Coordinates of C-alpha atoms in Angstrom, one line a residue:
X1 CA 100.0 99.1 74.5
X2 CA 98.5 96.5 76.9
X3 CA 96.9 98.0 79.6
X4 CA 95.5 95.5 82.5
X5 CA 95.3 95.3 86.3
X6 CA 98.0 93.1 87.8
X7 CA 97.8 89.3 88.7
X8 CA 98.0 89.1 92.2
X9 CA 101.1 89.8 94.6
X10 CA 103.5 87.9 92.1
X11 CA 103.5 91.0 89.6
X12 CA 104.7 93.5 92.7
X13 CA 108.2 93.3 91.5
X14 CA 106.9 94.6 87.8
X15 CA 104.0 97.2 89.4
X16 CA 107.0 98.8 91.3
X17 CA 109.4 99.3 88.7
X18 CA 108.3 103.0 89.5
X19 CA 110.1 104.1 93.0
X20 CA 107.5 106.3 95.0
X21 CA 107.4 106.6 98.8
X22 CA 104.5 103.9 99.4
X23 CA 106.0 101.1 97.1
X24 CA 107.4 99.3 101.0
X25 CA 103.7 99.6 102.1
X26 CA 102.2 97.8 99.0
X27 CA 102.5 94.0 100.4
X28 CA 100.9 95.0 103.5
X29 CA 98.2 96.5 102.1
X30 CA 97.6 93.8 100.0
X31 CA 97.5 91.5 102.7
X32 CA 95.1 93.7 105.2
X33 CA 92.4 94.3 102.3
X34 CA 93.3 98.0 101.9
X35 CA 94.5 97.3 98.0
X36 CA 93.4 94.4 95.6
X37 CA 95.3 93.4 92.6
X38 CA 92.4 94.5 90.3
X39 CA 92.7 98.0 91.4
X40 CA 96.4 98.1 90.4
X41 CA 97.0 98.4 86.5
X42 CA 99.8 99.1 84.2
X43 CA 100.2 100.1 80.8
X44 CA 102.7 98.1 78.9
X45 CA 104.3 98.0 75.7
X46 CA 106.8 94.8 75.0
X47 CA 106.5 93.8 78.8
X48 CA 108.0 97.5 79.7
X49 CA 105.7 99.7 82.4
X50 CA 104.7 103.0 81.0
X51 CA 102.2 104.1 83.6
X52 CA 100.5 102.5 86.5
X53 CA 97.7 103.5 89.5
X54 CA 96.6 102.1 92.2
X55 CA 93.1 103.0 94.6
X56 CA 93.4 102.6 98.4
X57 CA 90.4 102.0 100.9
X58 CA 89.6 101.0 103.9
X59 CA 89.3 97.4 104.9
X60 CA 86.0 95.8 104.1
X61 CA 85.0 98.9 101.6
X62 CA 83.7 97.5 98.5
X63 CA 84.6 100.4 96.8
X64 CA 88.4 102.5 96.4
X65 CA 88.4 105.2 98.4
X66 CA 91.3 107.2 96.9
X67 CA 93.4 107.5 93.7
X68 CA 96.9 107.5 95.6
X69 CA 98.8 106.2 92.8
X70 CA 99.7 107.2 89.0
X71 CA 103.1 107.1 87.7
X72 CA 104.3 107.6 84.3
X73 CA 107.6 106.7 82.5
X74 CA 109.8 110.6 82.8
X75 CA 111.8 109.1 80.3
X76 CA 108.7 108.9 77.0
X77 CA 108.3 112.1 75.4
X78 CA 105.5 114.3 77.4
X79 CA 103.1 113.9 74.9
X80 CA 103.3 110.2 74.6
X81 CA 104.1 110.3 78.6
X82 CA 100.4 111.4 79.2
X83 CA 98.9 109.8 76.6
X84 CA 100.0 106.8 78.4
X85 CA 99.1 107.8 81.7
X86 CA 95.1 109.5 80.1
X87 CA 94.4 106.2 78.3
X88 CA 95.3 103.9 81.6
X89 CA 93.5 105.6 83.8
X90 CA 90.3 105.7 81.3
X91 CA 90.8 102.2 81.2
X92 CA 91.2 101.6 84.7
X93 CA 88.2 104.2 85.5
X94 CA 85.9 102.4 83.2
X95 CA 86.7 98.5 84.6
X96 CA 86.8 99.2 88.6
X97 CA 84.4 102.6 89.1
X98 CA 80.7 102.0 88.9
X99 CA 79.2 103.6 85.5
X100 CA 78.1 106.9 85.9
X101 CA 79.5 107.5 89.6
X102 CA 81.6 110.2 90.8
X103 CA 85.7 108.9 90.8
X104 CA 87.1 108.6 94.2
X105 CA 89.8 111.7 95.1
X106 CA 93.2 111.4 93.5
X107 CA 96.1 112.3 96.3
X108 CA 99.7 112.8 95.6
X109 CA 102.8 113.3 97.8
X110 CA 106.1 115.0 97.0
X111 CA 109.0 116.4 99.3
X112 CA 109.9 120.0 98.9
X113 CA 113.3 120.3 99.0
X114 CA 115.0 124.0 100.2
X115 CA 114.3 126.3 97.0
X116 CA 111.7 124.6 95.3
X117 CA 108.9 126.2 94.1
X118 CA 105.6 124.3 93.5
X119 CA 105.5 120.3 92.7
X120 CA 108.3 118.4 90.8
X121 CA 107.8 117.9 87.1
X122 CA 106.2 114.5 88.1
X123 CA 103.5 115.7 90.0
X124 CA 102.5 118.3 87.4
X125 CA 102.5 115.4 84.7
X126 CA 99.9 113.4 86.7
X127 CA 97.8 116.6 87.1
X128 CA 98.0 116.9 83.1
X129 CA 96.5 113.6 82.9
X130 CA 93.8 114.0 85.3
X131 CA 92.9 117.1 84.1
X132 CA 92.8 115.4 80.5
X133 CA 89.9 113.3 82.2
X134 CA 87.8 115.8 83.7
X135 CA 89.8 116.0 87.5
X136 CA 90.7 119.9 88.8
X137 CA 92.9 120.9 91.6
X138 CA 91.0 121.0 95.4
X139 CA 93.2 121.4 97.8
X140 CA 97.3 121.4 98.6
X141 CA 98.1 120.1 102.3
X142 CA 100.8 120.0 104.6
X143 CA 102.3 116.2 106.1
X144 CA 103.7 117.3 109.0
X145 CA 105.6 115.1 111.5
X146 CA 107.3 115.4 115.2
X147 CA 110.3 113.2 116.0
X148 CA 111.3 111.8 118.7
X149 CA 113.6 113.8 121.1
X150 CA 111.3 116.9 119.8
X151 CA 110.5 119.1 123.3
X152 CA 107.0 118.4 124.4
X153 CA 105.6 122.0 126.6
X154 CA 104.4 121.3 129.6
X155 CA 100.6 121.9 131.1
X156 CA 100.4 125.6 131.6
X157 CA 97.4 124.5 133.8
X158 CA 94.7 126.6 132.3
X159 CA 93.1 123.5 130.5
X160 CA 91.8 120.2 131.7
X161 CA 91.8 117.4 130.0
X162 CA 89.5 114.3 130.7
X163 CA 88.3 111.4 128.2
X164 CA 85.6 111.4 125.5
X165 CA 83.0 110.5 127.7
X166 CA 80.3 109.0 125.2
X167 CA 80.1 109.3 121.3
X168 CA 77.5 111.5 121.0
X169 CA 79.3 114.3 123.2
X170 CA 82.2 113.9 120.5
X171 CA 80.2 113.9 117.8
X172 CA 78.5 117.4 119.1
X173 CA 81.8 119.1 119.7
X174 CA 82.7 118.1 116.4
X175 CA 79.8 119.6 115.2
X176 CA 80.5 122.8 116.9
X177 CA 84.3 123.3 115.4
X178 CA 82.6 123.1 111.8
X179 CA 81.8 126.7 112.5
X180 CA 83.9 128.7 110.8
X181 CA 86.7 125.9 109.5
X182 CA 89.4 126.7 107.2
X183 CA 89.5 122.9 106.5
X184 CA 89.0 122.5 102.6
X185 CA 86.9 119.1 102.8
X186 CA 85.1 120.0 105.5
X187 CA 83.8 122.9 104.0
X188 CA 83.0 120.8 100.9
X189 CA 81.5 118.8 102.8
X190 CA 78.8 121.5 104.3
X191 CA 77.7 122.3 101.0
X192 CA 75.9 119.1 100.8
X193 CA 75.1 118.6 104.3
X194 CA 74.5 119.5 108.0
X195 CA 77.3 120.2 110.1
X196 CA 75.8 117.8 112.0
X197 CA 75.7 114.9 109.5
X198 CA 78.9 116.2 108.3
X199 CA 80.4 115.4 111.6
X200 CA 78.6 112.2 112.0
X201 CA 79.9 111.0 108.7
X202 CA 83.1 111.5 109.3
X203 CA 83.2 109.8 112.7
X204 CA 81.3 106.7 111.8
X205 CA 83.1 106.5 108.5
X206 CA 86.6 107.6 109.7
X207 CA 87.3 107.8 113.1
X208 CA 85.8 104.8 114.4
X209 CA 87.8 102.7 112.3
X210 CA 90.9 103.5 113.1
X211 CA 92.5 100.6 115.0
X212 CA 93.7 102.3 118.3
X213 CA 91.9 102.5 121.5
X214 CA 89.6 105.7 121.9
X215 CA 90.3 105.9 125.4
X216 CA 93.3 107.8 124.1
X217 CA 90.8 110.9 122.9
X218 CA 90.9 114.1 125.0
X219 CA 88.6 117.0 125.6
X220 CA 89.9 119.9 127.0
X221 CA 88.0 121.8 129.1
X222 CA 88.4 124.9 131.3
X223 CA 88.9 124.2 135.4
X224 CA 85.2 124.9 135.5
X225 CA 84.2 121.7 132.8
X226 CA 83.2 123.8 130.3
X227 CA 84.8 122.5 127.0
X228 CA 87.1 124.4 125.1
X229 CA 88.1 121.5 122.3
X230 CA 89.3 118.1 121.9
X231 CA 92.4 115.9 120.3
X232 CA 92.0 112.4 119.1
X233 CA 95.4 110.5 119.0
X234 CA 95.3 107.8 117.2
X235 CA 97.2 105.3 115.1
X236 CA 95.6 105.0 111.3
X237 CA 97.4 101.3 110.8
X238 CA 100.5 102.8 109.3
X239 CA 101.5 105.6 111.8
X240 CA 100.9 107.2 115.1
X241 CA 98.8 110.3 114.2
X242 CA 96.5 113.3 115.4
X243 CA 93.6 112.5 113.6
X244 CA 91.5 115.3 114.6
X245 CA 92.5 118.6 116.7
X246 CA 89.8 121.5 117.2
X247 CA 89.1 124.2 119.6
X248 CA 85.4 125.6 119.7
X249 CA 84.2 128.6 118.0
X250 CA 83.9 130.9 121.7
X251 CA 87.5 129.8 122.7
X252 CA 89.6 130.5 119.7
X253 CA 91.9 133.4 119.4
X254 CA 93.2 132.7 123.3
X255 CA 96.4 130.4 122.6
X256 CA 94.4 127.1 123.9
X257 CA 95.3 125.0 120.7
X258 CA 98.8 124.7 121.3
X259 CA 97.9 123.2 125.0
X260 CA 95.1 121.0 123.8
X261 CA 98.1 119.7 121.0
X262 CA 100.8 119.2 123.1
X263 CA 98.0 116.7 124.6
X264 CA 97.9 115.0 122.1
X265 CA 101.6 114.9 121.2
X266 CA 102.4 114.2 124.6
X267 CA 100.3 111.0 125.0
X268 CA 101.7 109.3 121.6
X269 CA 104.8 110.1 122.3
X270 CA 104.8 109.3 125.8
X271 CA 104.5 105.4 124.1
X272 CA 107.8 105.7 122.3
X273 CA 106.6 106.0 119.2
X274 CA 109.0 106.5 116.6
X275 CA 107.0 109.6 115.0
X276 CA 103.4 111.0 115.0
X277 CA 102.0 112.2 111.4
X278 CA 99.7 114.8 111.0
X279 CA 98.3 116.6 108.3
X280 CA 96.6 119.9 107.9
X281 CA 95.4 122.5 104.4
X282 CA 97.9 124.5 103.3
X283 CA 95.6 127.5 103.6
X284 CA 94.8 127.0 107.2
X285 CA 97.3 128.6 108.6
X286 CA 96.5 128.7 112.0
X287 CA 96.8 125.3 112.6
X288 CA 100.0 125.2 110.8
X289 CA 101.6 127.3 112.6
X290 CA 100.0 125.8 115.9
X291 CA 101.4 123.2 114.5
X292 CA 105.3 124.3 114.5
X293 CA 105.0 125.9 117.2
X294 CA 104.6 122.1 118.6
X295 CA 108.1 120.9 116.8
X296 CA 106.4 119.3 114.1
X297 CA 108.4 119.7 110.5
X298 CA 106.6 119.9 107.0
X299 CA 108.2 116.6 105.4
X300 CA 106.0 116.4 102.4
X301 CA 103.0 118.5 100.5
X302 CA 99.6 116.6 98.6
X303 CA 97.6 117.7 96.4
X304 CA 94.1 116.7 96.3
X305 CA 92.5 116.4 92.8
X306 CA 88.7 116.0 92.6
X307 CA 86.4 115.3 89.6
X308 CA 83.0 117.2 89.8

């Protein structure tokens, strides 16, 4: 078995002999920075693929940022299968991943169709493998998305909205929702740090790279200008999305998230967009049903692996 990274963008046509969902995006993302060809490897055996992976990260980032890829031949036996897919991703771990760091998050899509319970056979097979290497189950998520010709509710007039008007005021609301979140990596997150810093982080690290104008970003306040929350429409450089949507602690339980999203849904949509993504835990059920409620549909789950 010969496992390697690939050449360069000449060896796409052989690194996509596996059909998964972000196989169109891979030739972009090669071409904005967000993948390199020595972060793509393959396992082969008489030029055949067995397995391959692939990291994603932000333009500019030294570093991957997530494990988004690993796919393994369904038709080796399984124990082969995942010996193929443990000794690649050793391999690939111990060439690209600085020694002794922590790997970057593994993330994995897969539709649901009608009756299906839990992730396809494929899923659970990647799971084996990073199990086999020390990863363990964080979170499962919803990938919600509404379509155009979806009803947008109109104001109900009880909220204002107005633009973010400086970063620090964001980054102190933000602060403020951390209270109490159901979101699995934000509460992570706290263990280590401040809310504070936790919020900073993720704006400096996250938001602010996101290519779309931030004059797009909402806070919703009550006629009087007392905040109530905020929504941050945005576009991540594949698809219009609503990158962040909270309500503060004080407010919450009064109905005012589904007026601060339909904001947001009503801004990107009001742009023609051809869909807005969104993604939320599958535990936080509030905001996945605030989410419905909007028109959005669950088109795929992920599941987050982690390694400790």
């Amino acid at each position: 078995m010969i496992l390697r990274p690939i050449t360069g963008r000449e060896e796409l046509s052989l690194f996509n002999r596996f059909p998964y969902v972000l196989n169109e995006e891979l030739a972009d993302d090669l071409g904005h920075g967000r993948r390199r060809p020595e972060w793509m490897w393959v396992a082969l055996r008489d030029g055949r693929p067995l397995a391959r992976l692939a990291w994603w990260s932000r333009p500019g980032d030294e570093l991957p940022f997530l494990l988004d890829i690993l796919d393994l031949d369904g038709a080796l036996p399984v124990p082969e299968r995942l010996d193929a897919g443990e000794r690649l991703v050793r391999a690939a771990m111990a060439a690209t991943l600085p020694r002794g760091s922590r790997p970057p998050e593994h993330t994995t899509r897969f539709a649901t169709p009608g009756g299906q319970e839990g992730p396809p056979r494929a899923v659970r097979d990647r799971m084996a493998v990073l199990e086999r290497t020390g990863a363990r189950l964080f979170v499962e998520r919803l990938r919600l998305e509404w379509r155009p010709g979806t009803p947008v509710p109109e104001p109900d007039g009880r909220l204002v909205f107005r633009p973010v008007r400086e970063d620090g005021e964001l980054v102190a609301l933000m602060t403020a929702v951390l209270d109490g979140t159901l979101d699995a990596h934000s509460r992570d997150e706290l263990t280590r740090m401040s809310p504070r810093e936790a919020a900073a982080k993720q704006y400096e690290e996250e938001l602010l790279r996101y290519p779309s104008p931030r004059d797009r970003w909402r806070v919703a306040t009550l006629p009087s200008g007392e905040p109530v929350g905020f929504v941050l429409p945005a576009h991540n450089g594949y698809n219009p999305v609503i990158a962040y949507i909270g309500v503060l602690p004080a407010h919450r339980g009064n109905g005012y998230i589904d007026a601060v999203l339909a904001e947001g849904t009503r801004l990107l949509a009001a742009r023609s967009v051809p869909r807005i993504r969104a993604a939320t835990d599958l535990g936080n059920t509030p905001m996945a049903h605030a989410f419905r409620r909007a028109g959005y549909v669950t088109f795929e789950h992920e599941i987050n692996m982690t390694w400790n």
